[in-house]
Amino acid sequence: MKVPYVDLRLQYDSMRGEIDKAIQDCLSQSDFVGGKPVEEFERAFSGYLGTKHCVGCGNGSDAIELALLALEIGVGDEVIVPALSWVATANAVVNVGSTPVFCDVIEGEYTIDPAEIEKRTSPKTRAIIPVHLYGLPARMSEIMDIARSKNLLVIEDAAQALGAEINHQKVGTFGDVATFSFYPGKNLGAYGDGGAVVTSKDDLAERIRRIGNHGQLVKHSHSVVGRNSRLDSIQAAILKVKLAHLDAWNEKRLAHAEVYRSSLPHPTQHIPEGYQHAYHIFSILLDDRDRVVDRLSSQGIGHNIHYPSAIPFTDAYQHQGHKKGDFPVAEMIAAKTLSIPLFPEMTAQQIEVVVKVLTA
Ligand SMILES: *Cc1c(COP(=O)(O)O)cnc(C)c1O
């Protein structure tokens, strides 16, 4: 039996009527950019998280850039980011003219190490971007303590962790601002690109909205330069329908992950007390990853690597001059991590097959 890494078609099939109607409504009302579908989704999304504001935007990478721009972080500033994440986290910092300062991650949790943050702050540091990697919340209470004591801003990159919690509080509500991605494969996926920035600060939300719409809140009144990064109405309408199912899907992810945890002997992320993982990705660590990848491929089992290189060692960041051993934990995880199939619609039989092949 083949097991795909993810099967987005199954989810669409399970809610085809609802989705098709939402799309049809946008078409018949000629709602394409902004308008009611976007407003309704933004309200539902901030309500789900417990934040005051949500501003939809083009994608999760733009979301980080808009947050940085709205916080007036730019040329000459430094922003602390984890060495292990999707490159978008660091790229957003570069794209606003700032310098990403990489930090190693916690062994066992894979999220940014607060002790390392302390060591890498300088008088130029303006912000920290913790990433809730794979869906596991970063150590927000320690990070917020450091940020407060050093007067730094905190932007949560929650692209992989929609629905994750620390002591029943949703990620995305701890920092000054948080960013989400609705890339199709994320826990809440659009049928194209989409993203959102959330915050409970009124002035910040207004600046984010302004910057993402060429500096205007009112038509033809351009108070800042800005750019175009908006959420499509059709995507917003789809996302609103899907948001109502998110918790049920996340519960399924959790149930599947628990089977993996109890059946597989491989090291995986340690979950601190009170933390609720959103399981966007289930990772196992392997000393013999190449061999296991060959075995999975030959058996038709989907897999992925998130990520084969720590960001400082990608060609794009070579110029920072980091040496092997500068980020020992991130480097170890990059060398050993393997992402195995995990999506809500997986069957018990599919999970059993994955476990069998990995434990053979
Ligand atoms: C997906 C992702 C992003 C970017 O999202 P896009 O919508 O693809 O631009 C940013 N950060 C992390 C950690 C991600 O996983």
XYZ file of C-alpha atoms and ligand atoms in Angstrom:
375
model
C 0.000 0.000 0.000
C 1.324 3.415 -0.998
C 1.095 6.265 1.500
C 1.399 9.805 0.135
C 3.196 12.458 2.203
C -0.019 14.474 2.078
C -3.267 14.154 0.093
C -5.053 17.495 -0.221
C -7.649 16.062 -2.577
C -9.268 13.982 0.190
C -10.019 17.089 2.219
C -11.616 18.868 -0.724
C -13.729 15.800 -1.509
C -14.971 15.705 2.089
C -16.376 19.258 1.873
C -16.842 19.864 -1.812
C -20.368 21.298 -1.548
C -19.455 23.903 1.053
C -16.278 24.987 -0.765
C -17.845 25.170 -4.197
C -20.686 27.290 -2.840
C -18.277 29.703 -1.154
C -16.338 30.129 -4.410
C -19.531 30.501 -6.447
C -20.784 33.217 -4.065
C -17.586 35.221 -4.618
C -17.939 34.892 -8.364
C -21.571 35.904 -8.457
C -20.936 38.875 -6.155
C -17.744 39.804 -8.050
C -15.811 39.821 -4.778
C -12.207 39.284 -5.843
C -10.005 41.462 -3.660
C -11.135 42.594 -0.212
C -14.807 43.025 0.541
C -17.058 40.925 2.709
C -15.340 37.523 2.355
C -12.019 38.960 3.576
C -13.612 40.912 6.424
C -15.568 37.858 7.552
C -12.543 35.594 7.477
C -10.364 38.113 9.317
C -12.981 38.405 12.065
C -13.347 34.620 12.348
C -9.578 34.106 12.419
C -8.844 36.674 15.121
C -11.794 35.261 17.071
C -10.366 31.760 16.819
C -6.976 32.872 18.120
C -8.152 35.393 20.669
C -6.392 38.404 19.136
C -7.996 41.767 18.522
C -6.963 42.151 14.876
C -6.225 40.034 11.835
C -4.990 41.464 8.547
C -5.041 39.088 5.580
C -2.155 39.305 3.128
C -0.622 37.620 0.101
C 1.279 34.809 1.833
C 3.101 33.864 5.025
C 6.410 35.340 3.861
C 4.800 38.713 3.147
C 3.142 38.486 6.559
C 6.569 38.538 8.240
C 7.757 41.409 6.028
C 4.621 43.457 6.730
C 5.056 42.917 10.468
C 8.720 44.041 10.284
C 7.853 47.085 8.155
C 4.995 48.072 10.447
C 7.355 47.863 13.426
C 9.745 50.136 11.500
C 12.532 47.578 11.494
C 14.863 48.119 8.555
C 18.342 49.125 7.458
C 20.975 48.867 10.187
C 18.807 46.737 12.464
C 19.419 43.164 13.557
C 16.706 40.566 14.029
C 17.264 37.276 15.827
C 15.986 34.186 14.012
C 16.473 30.451 14.560
C 19.124 28.706 12.443
C 16.588 25.989 11.690
C 13.402 27.096 9.918
C 11.958 27.524 6.471
C 14.168 30.125 4.720
C 11.256 32.572 4.572
C 11.854 33.543 8.209
C 15.358 34.856 7.466
C 14.561 36.094 3.949
C 11.837 38.407 5.274
C 14.430 40.083 7.504
C 16.811 40.584 4.568
C 13.989 41.851 2.353
C 13.302 44.783 4.706
C 17.008 45.679 4.742
C 17.861 44.219 8.161
C 20.361 41.549 9.145
C 19.182 38.173 10.406
C 21.265 37.006 13.361
C 21.027 33.253 13.621
C 20.589 31.390 16.880
C 20.878 27.693 17.623
C 17.833 25.693 18.705
C 17.040 23.627 21.791
C 18.107 20.006 21.590
C 14.980 17.857 21.809
C 12.549 20.673 20.963
C 14.155 22.150 17.807
C 12.844 25.648 18.563
C 15.009 28.737 19.204
C 17.121 28.456 22.354
C 16.480 31.371 24.748
C 19.981 31.012 26.230
C 21.437 31.526 22.742
C 19.230 34.576 22.147
C 20.802 36.242 25.183
C 24.279 35.698 23.718
C 23.448 37.083 20.275
C 21.746 40.339 21.124
C 23.676 43.546 20.396
C 22.827 47.241 20.609
C 21.484 46.877 17.048
C 19.025 44.095 17.905
C 15.427 45.214 17.457
C 13.399 42.023 17.397
C 13.241 38.267 17.847
C 11.328 35.987 15.474
C 10.682 32.681 17.239
C 9.362 29.946 14.934
C 6.976 27.314 16.300
C 8.792 24.654 14.316
C 6.767 21.739 12.936
C 3.886 22.968 15.116
C 5.599 22.857 18.528
C 5.439 26.192 20.349
C 8.750 27.903 21.028
C 9.661 28.730 24.668
C 7.533 31.864 24.698
C 7.689 32.754 28.389
C 11.518 32.805 28.438
C 11.581 34.614 25.069
C 9.119 37.279 26.251
C 11.159 37.787 29.448
C 14.326 38.405 27.416
C 12.451 40.684 25.022
C 11.012 42.775 27.857
C 14.321 43.060 29.698
C 16.156 44.169 26.523
C 13.322 46.178 25.006
C 13.014 43.958 21.910
C 9.938 43.275 19.804
C 8.672 39.731 19.256
C 7.192 38.504 15.974
C 5.933 34.919 16.229
C 6.340 32.998 12.974
C 3.354 30.710 13.534
C 3.116 29.480 9.915
C 3.435 25.843 11.035
C 1.549 26.051 14.287
C -2.040 27.193 13.812
C -3.973 25.792 16.758
C -0.913 25.015 18.913
C -1.110 26.182 22.526
C 0.877 26.813 25.663
C -1.240 26.335 28.786
C -4.437 26.679 26.711
C -3.319 29.941 25.112
C -2.978 29.841 21.336
C 0.354 30.604 19.695
C 0.151 33.883 17.860
C -1.064 35.660 20.999
C 2.209 35.794 22.966
C 4.346 38.252 20.996
C 3.705 41.796 19.786
C 2.533 40.389 16.481
C 2.312 36.975 14.799
C 2.280 35.707 11.244
C 0.505 32.783 9.586
C 0.651 31.105 6.180
C -2.266 29.532 4.333
C -0.069 27.740 1.808
C -2.140 24.716 0.682
C -0.186 22.169 2.743
C -0.346 24.101 6.032
C -2.828 23.066 8.748
C -5.284 25.628 7.335
C -4.584 25.714 3.630
C -6.018 27.918 0.900
C -6.259 26.872 -2.745
C -3.345 29.089 -3.630
C -1.229 31.471 -1.568
C -2.492 33.365 1.456
C -1.277 34.695 4.775
C -2.252 36.755 7.790
C -0.755 38.994 10.432
C -2.420 39.141 13.835
C -1.944 41.532 16.731
C -3.917 43.026 19.561
C -2.369 46.478 19.111
C -4.685 48.877 17.276
C -2.028 51.171 15.829
C 0.119 48.271 14.656
C -2.822 46.558 12.938
C -3.639 49.774 11.155
C -0.040 50.208 9.949
C 0.075 46.608 8.705
C -3.141 47.068 6.744
C -1.929 50.339 5.313
C 1.468 48.987 4.215
C -0.121 45.954 2.533
C -2.402 48.192 0.464
C -0.029 50.823 -0.976
C -0.182 52.993 2.094
C -3.879 53.662 1.922
C -6.674 52.902 4.361
C -8.961 55.316 2.574
C -8.877 55.232 -1.227
C -6.347 57.650 -2.768
C -4.993 58.746 0.607
C -1.411 57.408 0.619
C 0.202 58.222 3.946
C 3.171 55.850 3.500
C 4.683 54.117 0.453
C 3.508 50.570 1.123
C 3.068 47.755 -1.382
C 0.446 45.297 -2.578
C -0.001 42.233 -0.406
C -3.666 41.378 0.038
C -5.639 38.221 0.638
C -7.845 37.218 -2.310
C -11.569 37.123 -1.569
C -11.937 33.615 -2.993
C -9.143 32.351 -0.751
C -10.683 34.128 2.239
C -14.070 32.541 1.529
C -12.470 29.081 1.286
C -10.469 29.662 4.461
C -13.544 30.733 6.393
C -15.318 27.494 5.479
C -12.238 25.462 6.396
C -11.559 27.280 9.682
C -14.686 25.706 11.170
C -13.086 22.277 10.639
C -9.589 23.164 11.833
C -9.874 21.887 15.398
C -11.280 18.550 14.239
C -8.440 18.201 11.728
C -5.836 19.126 14.332
C -7.303 16.528 16.706
C -6.841 13.906 14.009
C -3.259 15.029 13.440
C -2.684 14.683 17.179
C -4.228 11.195 17.329
C -2.089 10.011 14.393
C 1.027 11.554 15.939
C 0.323 9.740 19.193
C 0.284 6.423 17.352
C 3.660 7.305 15.813
C 5.012 8.354 19.211
C 3.982 5.131 20.891
C 5.030 2.861 18.008
C 8.274 4.330 16.716
C 11.548 4.061 18.639
C 13.091 7.075 16.862
C 13.832 10.354 18.647
C 11.237 13.036 17.980
C 10.391 16.451 19.472
C 10.017 16.522 23.246
C 6.818 18.313 24.268
C 7.170 20.460 27.394
C 4.482 20.312 30.093
C 1.406 22.342 29.110
C 2.420 22.555 25.436
C -0.001 21.491 22.697
C 1.692 20.547 19.394
C -0.191 21.347 16.144
C 1.649 18.599 14.221
C 2.035 20.339 10.923
C 5.056 18.053 10.527
C 6.012 14.810 12.261
C 9.778 14.488 12.306
C 11.949 11.587 13.363
C 15.729 11.647 13.727
C 17.752 8.995 11.910
C 21.471 8.217 11.917
C 21.037 6.373 8.614
C 18.628 8.747 6.873
C 19.750 7.974 3.309
C 19.141 4.285 3.751
C 15.684 4.845 5.294
C 14.755 7.317 2.541
C 15.630 4.644 -0.046
C 13.491 2.092 1.783
C 10.493 4.471 2.048
C 10.826 5.455 -1.612
C 10.925 1.853 -2.768
C 7.777 1.096 -0.738
C 5.896 4.120 -2.071
C 5.821 6.011 1.223
C 5.986 9.781 1.006
C 8.598 11.693 2.973
C 10.266 15.061 3.146
C 13.183 16.778 4.865
C 12.527 19.955 6.847
C 15.227 21.130 6.346
C 18.318 19.520 4.822
C 20.457 22.528 5.762
C 20.448 25.014 8.608
C 19.736 28.420 7.016
C 23.213 29.907 7.706
C 24.732 27.135 5.566
C 22.519 27.639 2.514
C 24.338 29.337 -0.389
C 22.243 32.470 0.108
C 23.679 33.013 3.603
C 27.279 31.807 3.040
C 28.415 35.431 3.074
C 27.754 35.616 6.811
C 30.781 33.332 7.125
C 29.467 30.791 9.612
C 31.536 27.677 10.214
C 30.508 24.107 10.805
C 29.863 23.762 14.528
C 28.469 27.292 15.021
C 24.939 25.854 15.408
C 25.596 22.298 16.623
C 21.976 21.380 17.402
C 20.456 22.828 14.227
C 23.196 21.142 12.188
C 22.577 17.783 13.861
C 18.813 18.022 13.225
C 19.333 19.073 9.595
C 21.544 16.017 9.111
C 19.135 13.556 10.727
C 15.558 14.793 10.430
C 12.995 13.077 8.256
C 9.332 14.113 7.954
C 6.913 11.211 7.592
C 3.297 11.279 6.334
C 0.880 13.067 8.642
C -2.433 14.511 7.521
C -5.893 14.394 9.095
C -7.418 12.038 6.542
C -4.789 9.298 7.025
C -6.242 5.902 7.835
C -5.139 3.653 10.706
C -3.988 1.196 8.075
C -1.762 3.776 6.369
C -0.181 4.706 9.688
C 0.416 1.035 10.404
C 2.193 0.642 7.060
C 4.477 3.607 7.759
C 5.299 2.231 11.222
C 5.951 -1.246 9.824
C 8.362 0.004 7.164
C 10.205 2.214 9.670
C 10.552 -0.522 12.267
C 11.373 -3.383 9.863
C 5.302 28.233 5.201
C 6.198 29.042 6.059
C 6.403 30.422 5.857
C 5.982 31.171 4.634
O 4.757 30.974 4.178
P 4.353 31.196 2.626
O 2.888 31.350 2.706
O 4.788 29.969 1.897
O 5.043 32.417 2.141
C 7.149 31.122 6.785
N 7.692 30.522 7.844
C 7.564 29.197 8.064
C 8.179 28.595 9.279
C 6.820 28.408 7.167
O 6.701 27.099 7.398
